[in-house]
Amino acid sequence: MQNVMSAGKLRFGRIFVRENLISEETLVQAQSDGCTSDAKLVDYLIDRRLADEHQILEIVGDILGLSMYVPEKYQPTESLSELIEADFAYQYRLVPVRKDRDVIYVAVRGVPIPSAFVQLEANRKEEVVPLLSTRHDFELAMKAVYNRSSALGGVLNDIQRDSDDQGGVELLNKFEEENITGSSAAAEDAPVIRLVNTIIAEGVRQGASDIHISPEKTVINVRYRREGLLRSPTQVPKNYAPALASRVKIMGNMDISITRMPQDGRFTVIVDGREINVRVSTLPTMYGENIVMRLLDVSSQRIYDLPSLGMNEGDYSIIRECARKPHGMILSTGPTGSGKSTSLYSILKMVNRPDINIITLEDPVEYRMEGVRQVELNARAGMTFASGLRAILRQDPDVLMVGEIRDRETAAIAVQAALTGHLVLSTLHTNDAVSAIYRLMDMGIENFLIASVLLCTFAQRLVRTVCPHCREEYRPNPVLLRKFSLPEEAVYWHGKGCPHCGGTGYAGRVAVFEVFPMLPEYQEAVTEGVSMQRLYRRSIDNGLHTMIQDLAEKILAGRTTVEEAVRVTMV
């Protein structure tokens, strides 16, 4: 530990300048911004991305004689949390990643703090070896060992100490008292503001689509939905429930005095330079107000094309041919969170040209597209899908995208627009592509109108993809393989679990599709009112590429697993 002990005496800044990692001006600016030590300078450069993180750590490692932390070599697990207490780990930004006999290997974020390692070795009576870690790898290790991020863990430890000092107040009584007196003052307390900000920032950094804040009898569970599934909860002291709820309500421009009625709100925050739109919903439950925040990264300008989302060439050619037509309707179907809007944006990207007028009506606007007029709903002001659609039709559009057809009025206006020379894109909540036809019938749209305006429908789901870092061959259950008509002798892949995927074996998602084109023979069948089952069987006989077939192809290609396919489709 001698090298680490003397780290504070070294002039890292001069070495960084000499190695052309930063300029002299950058060093002077860092000093004027309060970097009074080498450790602060390293954090400053990495936080502001003024220099390459790996190069910084390599130079620091050479100076201090330390190695880099390589996740694949150490594979941290939750059992290591017994070696170092969580609050100590959060305070000194370190995490145990392996134990070999009398040696504990510890990943460190930034420059190691000498006193922390002296204290560890004195307490453990073992050698403690620090390893320099990138921010990304450090956070993965923190989640693997302590089941939370370093930022959220540090905030919760501070709050836990505060709550322990309050003593003597029963949590349920505390909740009722705050509801009666109001929580605006508590909501403005620095610890509560810091807690809510950290919860939101952690959700953004994890790539979560939703944050669930759920009060239970003795704790508050904070869970993040990632890749379609809610992850293990982080627990917050229960007596912070009313202040936490009030803080979120203040941010969402909601009424903090109303605690026994559902409310909706929205706000925008900046996290790591990214603009995040947050939609908030509160619901009174037995133990307090349940809060769900949906996160939408509106600063993301990347719009995918359908093949990159997972659509095969045959289905893509059908969509492309339909999108080139001057009028008609294309419907995307599937449950909430299946990627329908993303697919519609891909079609908009396909047809977007300077010589056509494209207008969208969304709740909310999810991506920003150059050259497209995008309109956001405002229910409080009377701007609904139906009223907004009427207004849009007076704006001389060529292409319309309606975020969702929710009722008969919206459906009727959309169908009328498709009949009168507009290309209309929208979404419906149905299980498969053919069901969309019968959903429109349920809304009161006549059969002959549906047959006339509908160009195609496509259903989709999102399935998790196998983690590339821990990918390995395995033999799936033969019963599950038969559900997808897959051979037992083929090679199949799954992830065994690693820090990169949080032990799940999956990283990322891909879409699976089912595209139903409205061919002339189907138009006749719909007009005649044939049953959904007969129409679906006829389309399969004619070569419909079903979602089950698309899943089977992705399983054989090693992109996902048969277990994940069963979870999504419930076949």
Coordinates of C-alpha atoms in Angstrom, one line a residue:
M1 CA 0.0 0.0 0.0
Q2 CA 3.0 2.3 0.0
N3 CA 2.4 3.6 -3.5
V4 CA -1.2 4.4 -2.7
M5 CA -0.2 6.1 0.6
S6 CA 2.0 8.6 -1.2
A7 CA -0.5 9.3 -4.0
G8 CA -1.5 12.7 -2.7
K9 CA 2.1 14.0 -3.0
L10 CA 2.2 13.4 -6.8
R11 CA 1.4 16.0 -9.4
F12 CA -0.9 14.1 -11.7
G13 CA -1.8 17.2 -13.6
R14 CA 1.7 17.9 -14.8
I15 CA 2.1 14.3 -15.9
F16 CA -1.2 14.5 -17.8
V17 CA 0.0 17.6 -19.6
R18 CA 3.4 16.1 -20.4
E19 CA 1.7 13.0 -21.8
N20 CA -0.6 15.2 -24.0
L21 CA -3.7 13.9 -22.3
I22 CA -4.9 17.4 -21.4
S23 CA -3.7 20.9 -22.2
E24 CA -2.1 23.4 -19.9
E25 CA -5.3 25.6 -20.2
T26 CA -7.4 22.6 -19.0
L27 CA -5.2 22.1 -16.0
V28 CA -5.4 25.8 -15.1
Q29 CA -9.2 25.8 -15.5
A30 CA -9.4 22.7 -13.2
Q31 CA -7.4 24.4 -10.5
S32 CA -9.6 27.5 -10.7
D33 CA -12.7 25.2 -10.4
G34 CA -11.5 23.9 -7.1
C35 CA -9.3 20.8 -8.0
T36 CA -6.9 21.1 -5.0
S37 CA -5.8 17.5 -5.1
D38 CA -4.9 14.8 -7.7
A39 CA -8.0 12.8 -6.7
K40 CA -10.3 15.7 -7.4
L41 CA -8.5 16.4 -10.7
V42 CA -9.1 12.8 -11.9
D43 CA -12.8 13.0 -11.0
Y44 CA -13.0 16.5 -12.6
L45 CA -11.5 15.3 -15.9
I46 CA -13.6 12.1 -16.1
D47 CA -16.9 13.8 -15.0
R48 CA -16.6 16.4 -17.7
R49 CA -15.2 14.0 -20.3
L50 CA -12.2 16.3 -20.8
A51 CA -9.9 13.3 -21.3
D52 CA -10.2 9.6 -22.1
E53 CA -11.1 7.7 -18.9
H54 CA -9.1 4.6 -19.8
Q55 CA -6.0 6.7 -20.6
I56 CA -6.3 8.6 -17.3
L57 CA -6.6 5.4 -15.3
E58 CA -3.7 3.8 -17.2
I59 CA -1.4 6.7 -16.3
V60 CA -2.6 6.7 -12.7
G61 CA -2.0 3.0 -12.5
D62 CA 1.5 3.4 -13.8
I63 CA 2.2 6.1 -11.2
L64 CA 0.7 4.1 -8.3
G65 CA 1.7 0.7 -9.4
L66 CA -1.9 -0.5 -9.6
S67 CA -3.6 -2.9 -12.0
M68 CA -7.0 -2.3 -13.8
Y69 CA -10.1 -4.1 -12.7
V70 CA -11.3 -6.5 -15.4
P71 CA -14.9 -7.7 -14.7
E72 CA -14.5 -11.0 -16.7
K73 CA -11.5 -11.9 -14.5
Y74 CA -13.0 -11.3 -11.1
Q75 CA -16.8 -11.9 -11.5
P76 CA -18.1 -10.2 -8.3
T77 CA -21.1 -11.7 -6.5
E78 CA -23.5 -10.7 -3.7
S79 CA -21.7 -13.0 -1.2
L80 CA -18.7 -10.6 -1.2
S81 CA -20.9 -7.9 0.5
E82 CA -20.0 -9.6 3.8
L83 CA -16.4 -8.5 3.5
I84 CA -17.0 -4.7 3.5
E85 CA -20.0 -3.0 5.0
A86 CA -22.1 -1.2 2.4
D87 CA -21.9 2.3 4.0
F88 CA -18.1 2.0 4.1
A89 CA -18.0 1.0 0.5
Y90 CA -20.3 3.9 -0.6
Q91 CA -18.3 6.4 1.4
Y92 CA -14.9 5.5 0.0
R93 CA -16.1 4.4 -3.5
L94 CA -14.8 0.9 -3.4
V95 CA -16.3 -2.6 -3.8
P96 CA -14.9 -6.1 -3.1
V97 CA -14.7 -8.1 -6.3
R98 CA -12.8 -11.3 -5.3
K99 CA -11.3 -13.0 -2.2
D100 CA -8.3 -15.4 -2.6
R101 CA -7.3 -16.9 0.8
D102 CA -6.0 -13.9 2.8
V103 CA -6.2 -11.4 -0.1
I104 CA -9.2 -9.2 -0.9
Y105 CA -9.3 -7.5 -4.3
V106 CA -11.2 -4.3 -4.3
A107 CA -12.4 -2.2 -7.3
V108 CA -12.0 1.5 -6.8
R109 CA -13.6 4.4 -8.5
G110 CA -11.1 7.2 -9.1
V111 CA -7.9 7.5 -7.0
P112 CA -7.8 5.2 -3.9
I113 CA -8.1 6.9 -0.5
P114 CA -5.1 5.6 1.5
S115 CA -6.8 5.8 4.9
A116 CA -9.6 3.6 3.8
F117 CA -7.3 0.7 2.9
V118 CA -5.3 1.1 6.1
Q119 CA -8.5 0.8 8.0
L120 CA -9.7 -2.2 6.0
E121 CA -6.4 -4.1 6.5
A122 CA -6.4 -3.3 10.2
N123 CA -10.0 -4.6 10.6
R124 CA -9.8 -7.6 8.3
K125 CA -6.3 -8.7 9.2
E126 CA -5.9 -9.4 5.5
E127 CA -4.2 -7.9 2.6
V128 CA -6.4 -5.6 0.5
V129 CA -5.4 -5.0 -3.1
P130 CA -7.0 -1.9 -4.9
L131 CA -7.8 -2.1 -8.6
L132 CA -8.5 0.9 -10.7
S133 CA -11.9 0.8 -12.3
T134 CA -13.9 2.7 -14.9
R135 CA -17.2 4.3 -13.8
H136 CA -19.1 1.8 -15.9
D137 CA -17.4 -1.3 -14.5
F138 CA -17.5 0.0 -11.0
E139 CA -21.3 0.6 -11.1
L140 CA -21.8 -3.0 -12.5
A141 CA -19.8 -4.4 -9.6
M142 CA -21.7 -2.2 -7.1
K143 CA -25.0 -3.6 -8.4
A144 CA -23.7 -7.2 -8.4
V145 CA -22.4 -7.0 -4.8
Y146 CA -24.7 -4.5 -3.0
N147 CA -27.7 -4.6 -5.4
R148 CA -27.7 -0.8 -5.9
S149 CA -25.6 1.9 -7.5
S150 CA -23.0 3.8 -5.7
A151 CA -24.9 7.1 -5.9
L152 CA -28.2 5.7 -4.7
G153 CA -26.5 3.7 -2.0
G154 CA -24.7 6.7 -0.6
V155 CA -27.9 8.7 -0.5
L156 CA -29.8 5.9 1.3
N157 CA -27.1 5.5 3.8
D158 CA -27.2 9.2 4.7
I159 CA -31.0 9.0 4.9
Q160 CA -30.9 5.9 7.0
R161 CA -28.7 7.6 9.5
D162 CA -31.1 10.6 9.6
S163 CA -34.1 8.3 10.1
D164 CA -32.4 6.4 12.9
D165 CA -31.8 9.6 14.8
Q166 CA -35.5 10.5 14.7
G167 CA -36.6 7.6 16.8
G168 CA -39.8 6.9 18.6
V169 CA -42.3 7.7 15.8
E170 CA -44.3 4.8 14.4
L171 CA -44.1 4.9 10.6
L172 CA -47.8 4.6 10.0
N173 CA -48.6 7.4 12.4
K174 CA -46.0 9.5 10.8
F175 CA -47.6 9.0 7.4
E176 CA -51.1 9.9 8.6
E177 CA -49.8 13.0 10.4
E178 CA -48.0 14.2 7.2
N179 CA -51.1 13.7 5.2
I180 CA -53.1 15.9 7.5
T181 CA -50.6 18.7 7.9
G182 CA -49.3 18.7 4.4
S183 CA -45.7 17.9 3.3
S184 CA -44.6 20.9 1.3
A185 CA -41.9 21.8 3.9
A186 CA -40.6 18.2 4.1
A187 CA -40.6 17.9 0.3
E188 CA -38.2 20.9 0.1
D189 CA -35.7 19.3 2.6
A190 CA -32.3 18.7 1.0
P191 CA -32.2 15.0 1.7
V192 CA -35.6 14.4 0.0
I193 CA -34.6 16.5 -3.0
R194 CA -31.3 14.6 -3.2
L195 CA -33.1 11.3 -2.9
V196 CA -35.7 11.9 -5.6
N197 CA -33.0 13.3 -8.0
T198 CA -30.8 10.3 -7.4
I199 CA -33.7 7.8 -7.9
I200 CA -34.5 9.5 -11.3
A201 CA -30.9 9.8 -12.4
E202 CA -30.3 6.1 -11.5
G203 CA -33.3 5.1 -13.6
V204 CA -32.0 7.1 -16.6
R205 CA -28.5 5.6 -16.2
Q206 CA -29.8 2.1 -16.0
G207 CA -31.8 2.6 -19.1
A208 CA -35.1 2.0 -17.2
S209 CA -38.4 2.7 -18.9
D210 CA -40.3 3.1 -15.6
I211 CA -39.6 3.8 -12.0
H212 CA -41.9 2.3 -9.4
I213 CA -42.0 3.8 -5.9
S214 CA -44.2 1.5 -3.8
P215 CA -44.8 2.0 -0.1
E216 CA -45.2 -1.3 1.9
K217 CA -46.0 -1.7 5.6
T218 CA -42.5 -1.0 6.9
V219 CA -40.5 0.2 3.9
I220 CA -40.7 1.9 0.5
N221 CA -39.6 -0.3 -2.4
V222 CA -38.0 1.5 -5.4
R223 CA -37.9 -0.7 -8.5
Y224 CA -36.7 0.0 -12.0
R225 CA -38.3 -1.6 -15.1
R226 CA -35.5 -2.6 -17.5
E227 CA -36.0 -4.7 -20.6
G228 CA -39.6 -5.2 -19.7
L229 CA -39.1 -6.6 -16.2
L230 CA -39.0 -5.0 -12.8
R231 CA -35.7 -5.5 -11.1
S232 CA -35.1 -6.3 -7.4
P233 CA -36.2 -3.4 -5.1
T234 CA -34.0 -0.9 -3.3
Q235 CA -35.5 0.0 0.1
V236 CA -36.1 3.5 1.5
P237 CA -37.1 4.2 5.1
K238 CA -40.9 4.3 5.4
N239 CA -41.1 7.6 7.2
Y240 CA -39.9 9.3 4.1
A241 CA -43.0 8.2 2.1
P242 CA -45.1 11.4 2.4
A243 CA -42.2 13.8 1.8
L244 CA -41.0 11.7 -1.2
A245 CA -44.5 11.7 -2.7
S246 CA -44.9 15.4 -2.2
R247 CA -41.6 16.2 -3.8
V248 CA -42.5 14.2 -6.9
K249 CA -45.9 16.0 -7.0
I250 CA -44.3 19.4 -6.8
M251 CA -42.0 18.5 -9.7
G252 CA -45.0 17.2 -11.7
N253 CA -47.2 20.3 -10.9
M254 CA -49.7 18.2 -9.0
D255 CA -51.7 19.1 -5.8
I256 CA -49.8 17.9 -2.8
S257 CA -52.9 18.2 -0.6
I258 CA -54.7 15.5 -2.5
T259 CA -53.5 12.1 -1.2
R260 CA -56.6 10.0 -1.5
M261 CA -57.3 10.5 -5.3
P262 CA -55.2 9.4 -8.3
Q263 CA -53.3 12.2 -10.0
D264 CA -51.2 12.6 -13.2
G265 CA -48.4 15.0 -14.0
R266 CA -45.3 15.5 -16.0
F267 CA -41.9 17.3 -15.8
T268 CA -38.6 17.5 -17.6
V269 CA -35.2 17.0 -16.1
I270 CA -31.6 17.0 -17.4
V271 CA -29.5 14.0 -16.5
D272 CA -25.9 13.8 -17.8
G273 CA -26.7 16.3 -20.4
R274 CA -29.8 14.4 -21.6
E275 CA -33.3 15.9 -21.6
I276 CA -35.7 13.4 -19.9
N277 CA -39.4 13.8 -20.1
V278 CA -41.0 12.2 -17.0
R279 CA -44.7 11.2 -16.8
V280 CA -45.9 10.7 -13.3
S281 CA -48.9 8.8 -12.0
T282 CA -49.9 8.5 -8.3
L283 CA -52.4 6.0 -6.8
P284 CA -53.6 5.9 -3.2
T285 CA -52.9 2.4 -1.7
M286 CA -53.3 0.8 1.7
Y287 CA -49.8 1.9 2.8
G288 CA -49.5 5.3 1.1
E289 CA -49.3 6.7 -2.4
N290 CA -47.9 4.5 -5.1
I291 CA -45.8 6.4 -7.7
V292 CA -44.9 5.4 -11.2
M293 CA -42.7 7.5 -13.3
R294 CA -42.3 6.8 -17.0
L295 CA -39.0 8.0 -18.5
L296 CA -38.6 9.2 -22.0
D297 CA -35.3 10.4 -23.4
V298 CA -36.5 13.2 -25.7
S299 CA -32.9 14.3 -26.5
S300 CA -32.2 11.0 -28.3
Q301 CA -32.3 11.8 -32.0
R302 CA -31.6 8.2 -33.2
I303 CA -34.5 6.7 -35.1
Y304 CA -34.0 3.1 -36.2
D305 CA -35.1 1.5 -39.4
L306 CA -37.3 -1.7 -39.2
P307 CA -34.6 -4.2 -40.2
S308 CA -32.3 -3.0 -37.4
L309 CA -35.2 -3.4 -35.0
G310 CA -35.5 -7.0 -35.9
M311 CA -37.9 -7.2 -39.0
N312 CA -36.9 -9.7 -41.7
E313 CA -36.6 -8.7 -45.3
G314 CA -39.9 -10.3 -46.4
D315 CA -42.0 -8.4 -43.8
Y316 CA -40.0 -5.2 -44.4
S317 CA -40.8 -5.3 -48.2
I318 CA -44.5 -5.5 -47.3
I319 CA -44.3 -2.5 -45.0
R320 CA -42.2 -0.6 -47.5
E321 CA -44.7 -1.2 -50.3
C322 CA -47.6 -0.1 -48.2
A323 CA -45.8 3.1 -47.0
R324 CA -45.2 4.2 -50.5
K325 CA -49.0 4.4 -51.2
P326 CA -50.5 7.9 -51.2
H327 CA -53.4 7.0 -48.9
G328 CA -54.7 4.3 -46.6
M329 CA -54.0 3.1 -43.1
I330 CA -51.1 1.2 -41.5
L331 CA -51.7 -0.1 -37.9
S332 CA -49.1 -1.3 -35.4
T333 CA -50.5 -3.5 -32.7
G334 CA -49.3 -5.0 -29.4
P335 CA -49.4 -4.5 -25.7
T336 CA -48.0 -1.4 -23.9
G337 CA -44.2 -1.3 -24.0
S338 CA -43.8 -3.5 -27.1
G339 CA -42.2 -0.9 -29.3
K340 CA -45.2 0.1 -31.4
S341 CA -44.3 3.8 -31.5
T342 CA -40.7 3.2 -32.3
S343 CA -41.8 1.1 -35.4
L344 CA -44.1 3.9 -36.5
Y345 CA -41.3 6.4 -36.3
S346 CA -39.2 4.0 -38.5
I347 CA -41.9 4.2 -41.1
L348 CA -42.1 8.0 -40.8
K349 CA -38.3 8.1 -41.4
M350 CA -38.9 6.0 -44.5
V351 CA -41.5 8.4 -46.0
N352 CA -40.1 11.7 -44.8
R353 CA -39.3 14.0 -47.7
P354 CA -39.3 17.8 -48.2
D355 CA -42.2 17.6 -50.7
I356 CA -44.8 16.1 -48.3
N357 CA -46.4 17.4 -45.1
I358 CA -46.2 15.0 -42.1
I359 CA -48.0 15.8 -38.9
T360 CA -48.0 13.7 -35.8
L361 CA -50.4 13.7 -32.8
E362 CA -48.7 12.1 -29.7
D363 CA -49.0 11.6 -26.0
P364 CA -46.2 12.6 -25.4
V365 CA -43.8 13.3 -28.3
E366 CA -41.3 10.5 -28.0
Y367 CA -38.7 11.3 -30.7
R368 CA -38.0 14.6 -32.4
M369 CA -37.9 14.4 -36.2
E370 CA -36.6 17.1 -38.5
G371 CA -39.1 18.3 -41.0
V372 CA -42.1 16.8 -39.2
R373 CA -44.8 18.8 -37.4
Q374 CA -45.2 17.1 -34.0
V375 CA -48.2 17.9 -31.8
E376 CA -48.5 16.9 -28.1
L377 CA -51.9 16.2 -26.5
N378 CA -53.1 18.4 -23.7
A379 CA -56.2 16.9 -22.1
R380 CA -56.6 19.7 -19.6
A381 CA -56.9 22.2 -22.4
G382 CA -59.3 19.9 -24.3
M383 CA -56.7 18.7 -26.8
T384 CA -57.6 15.0 -27.2
F385 CA -56.8 12.6 -30.0
A386 CA -60.2 13.2 -31.6
S387 CA -60.1 17.0 -31.4
G388 CA -56.5 17.2 -32.3
L389 CA -57.0 15.0 -35.3
R390 CA -59.8 17.3 -36.6
A391 CA -57.5 20.3 -36.3
I392 CA -54.6 18.5 -38.1
L393 CA -56.8 17.6 -41.0
R394 CA -57.2 21.4 -41.6
Q395 CA -53.4 21.7 -41.9
D396 CA -53.2 20.1 -45.4
P397 CA -51.3 16.9 -44.3
D398 CA -50.1 14.2 -46.6
V399 CA -49.1 11.8 -43.8
L400 CA -50.7 11.6 -40.3
M401 CA -49.4 9.7 -37.3
V402 CA -51.9 9.3 -34.5
G403 CA -50.3 8.0 -31.3
E404 CA -53.2 5.6 -30.5
I405 CA -56.7 4.9 -31.6
R406 CA -58.5 4.7 -28.2
D407 CA -62.2 5.2 -29.0
R408 CA -64.8 5.1 -31.8
E409 CA -64.6 8.9 -32.5
T410 CA -60.8 8.8 -33.1
A411 CA -61.2 5.6 -35.2
A412 CA -63.9 7.1 -37.4
I413 CA -61.9 10.3 -38.0
A414 CA -58.7 8.3 -38.8
V415 CA -60.6 6.1 -41.3
Q416 CA -62.2 9.1 -42.9
A417 CA -58.8 10.7 -43.3
A418 CA -57.4 7.5 -44.9
L419 CA -60.4 7.5 -47.3
T420 CA -59.8 11.1 -48.4
G421 CA -56.3 10.9 -49.6
H422 CA -54.1 10.7 -46.5
L423 CA -51.7 8.0 -45.3
V424 CA -52.5 7.4 -41.7
L425 CA -50.3 5.6 -39.2
S426 CA -51.5 4.6 -35.7
T427 CA -51.5 1.9 -33.0
L428 CA -54.0 -0.4 -31.4
H429 CA -53.8 -2.7 -28.4
T430 CA -54.5 -6.1 -29.8
N431 CA -52.6 -9.5 -29.5
D432 CA -51.9 -10.1 -33.1
A433 CA -52.1 -8.5 -36.5
V434 CA -55.4 -9.9 -37.7
S435 CA -57.1 -8.9 -34.4
A436 CA -56.7 -5.2 -35.3
I437 CA -59.4 -5.6 -38.0
Y438 CA -61.9 -6.9 -35.5
R439 CA -61.0 -4.3 -32.9
L440 CA -62.0 -1.6 -35.5
M441 CA -65.2 -3.5 -36.0
D442 CA -65.8 -3.5 -32.2
M443 CA -65.4 0.3 -32.3
G444 CA -68.2 0.6 -34.8
I445 CA -66.3 0.9 -38.1
E446 CA -68.2 -0.7 -41.0
N447 CA -66.6 -3.8 -42.5
F448 CA -66.4 -2.4 -46.0
L449 CA -64.6 0.8 -44.8
I450 CA -62.0 -1.3 -43.0
A451 CA -61.4 -3.4 -46.1
S452 CA -61.1 -0.3 -48.2
V453 CA -58.7 1.8 -46.1
L454 CA -56.5 -0.8 -44.4
L455 CA -53.2 -1.4 -46.1
C456 CA -51.6 -3.6 -43.6
T457 CA -51.4 -4.3 -39.9
F458 CA -48.4 -5.6 -38.0
A459 CA -48.1 -7.0 -34.5
Q460 CA -44.9 -7.0 -32.4
R461 CA -43.3 -7.9 -29.1
L462 CA -39.9 -7.2 -27.6
V463 CA -37.8 -10.2 -26.4
R464 CA -34.5 -9.9 -24.4
T465 CA -31.4 -10.9 -26.3
V466 CA -28.6 -13.1 -25.0
C467 CA -25.8 -11.3 -23.2
P468 CA -22.7 -11.4 -25.4
H469 CA -20.4 -11.3 -22.4
C470 CA -21.5 -14.6 -20.8
R471 CA -23.0 -16.3 -23.9
E472 CA -22.6 -20.1 -23.9
E473 CA -24.2 -23.2 -25.5
Y474 CA -26.9 -25.1 -23.6
R475 CA -29.7 -27.6 -24.1
P476 CA -33.2 -26.2 -23.7
N477 CA -36.1 -28.2 -22.5
P478 CA -37.4 -30.4 -25.4
V479 CA -41.0 -29.6 -24.4
L480 CA -40.4 -25.9 -25.0
L481 CA -38.6 -26.5 -28.3
R482 CA -41.6 -28.4 -29.6
K483 CA -43.8 -25.4 -28.9
F484 CA -41.9 -23.6 -31.6
S485 CA -41.3 -26.6 -33.9
L486 CA -37.6 -26.4 -33.2
P487 CA -35.2 -29.4 -33.6
E488 CA -33.5 -30.8 -30.4
E489 CA -30.2 -31.4 -32.3
A490 CA -29.6 -27.7 -33.2
V491 CA -27.1 -25.5 -31.3
Y492 CA -28.8 -23.1 -28.8
W493 CA -27.3 -20.3 -26.7
H494 CA -28.1 -18.6 -23.4
G495 CA -26.3 -16.3 -21.0
K496 CA -25.1 -17.8 -17.7
G497 CA -25.2 -14.4 -15.9
C498 CA -22.4 -11.9 -15.3
P499 CA -21.9 -8.3 -14.0
H500 CA -22.6 -6.9 -17.4
C501 CA -26.2 -8.3 -17.5
G502 CA -26.8 -8.1 -13.8
G503 CA -26.8 -11.9 -13.6
T504 CA -29.9 -12.2 -15.8
G505 CA -28.1 -13.7 -18.9
Y506 CA -29.8 -11.1 -21.1
A507 CA -28.6 -7.7 -22.4
G508 CA -30.8 -5.6 -24.7
R509 CA -33.9 -6.4 -26.7
V510 CA -35.0 -7.2 -30.2
A511 CA -38.5 -7.0 -31.8
V512 CA -40.4 -9.9 -33.3
F513 CA -43.0 -9.2 -35.9
E514 CA -46.1 -10.5 -37.6
V515 CA -47.1 -8.5 -40.7
F516 CA -50.6 -9.0 -42.3
P517 CA -51.1 -7.3 -45.7
M518 CA -54.7 -6.6 -46.7
L519 CA -54.7 -8.5 -50.0
P520 CA -57.7 -8.4 -52.3
E521 CA -59.0 -11.8 -51.2
Y522 CA -58.8 -10.7 -47.5
Q523 CA -60.7 -7.5 -48.4
E524 CA -63.5 -9.7 -49.7
A525 CA -63.5 -11.9 -46.6
V526 CA -63.5 -8.9 -44.3
T527 CA -66.4 -7.3 -46.2
E528 CA -68.3 -10.6 -45.9
G529 CA -67.7 -10.7 -42.2
V530 CA -65.8 -14.0 -41.9
S531 CA -64.6 -14.9 -38.4
M532 CA -61.2 -13.9 -37.1
Q533 CA -60.2 -17.6 -36.8
R534 CA -61.1 -18.3 -40.4
L535 CA -59.3 -15.2 -41.7
Y536 CA -56.2 -16.1 -39.6
R537 CA -56.1 -19.7 -40.9
R538 CA -56.5 -18.5 -44.5
S539 CA -53.6 -16.1 -44.1
I540 CA -51.4 -18.8 -42.7
D541 CA -52.3 -21.1 -45.6
N542 CA -51.2 -18.2 -47.9
G543 CA -47.8 -18.0 -46.2
L544 CA -48.2 -15.5 -43.4
H545 CA -44.9 -15.2 -41.5
T546 CA -46.2 -15.5 -37.9
M547 CA -44.7 -14.2 -34.8
I548 CA -44.0 -17.7 -33.6
Q549 CA -42.0 -18.4 -36.7
D550 CA -40.1 -15.1 -36.3
L551 CA -39.3 -16.1 -32.7
A552 CA -38.1 -19.6 -33.8
E553 CA -35.7 -18.0 -36.4
K554 CA -34.3 -15.7 -33.7
I555 CA -33.8 -18.6 -31.3
L556 CA -31.9 -20.6 -33.9
A557 CA -29.8 -17.6 -34.7
G558 CA -28.8 -17.4 -31.0
R559 CA -30.3 -14.0 -30.5
T560 CA -32.7 -15.0 -27.8
T561 CA -33.7 -18.2 -25.9
V562 CA -36.8 -20.4 -26.0
E563 CA -37.5 -19.6 -22.4
E564 CA -37.7 -15.9 -23.2
A565 CA -39.9 -16.6 -26.2
V566 CA -42.3 -18.6 -24.0
R567 CA -42.4 -15.8 -21.4
V568 CA -43.3 -13.2 -24.0
T569 CA -45.9 -15.2 -26.0
M570 CA -47.2 -17.6 -23.2
V571 CA -47.6 -20.4 -25.8

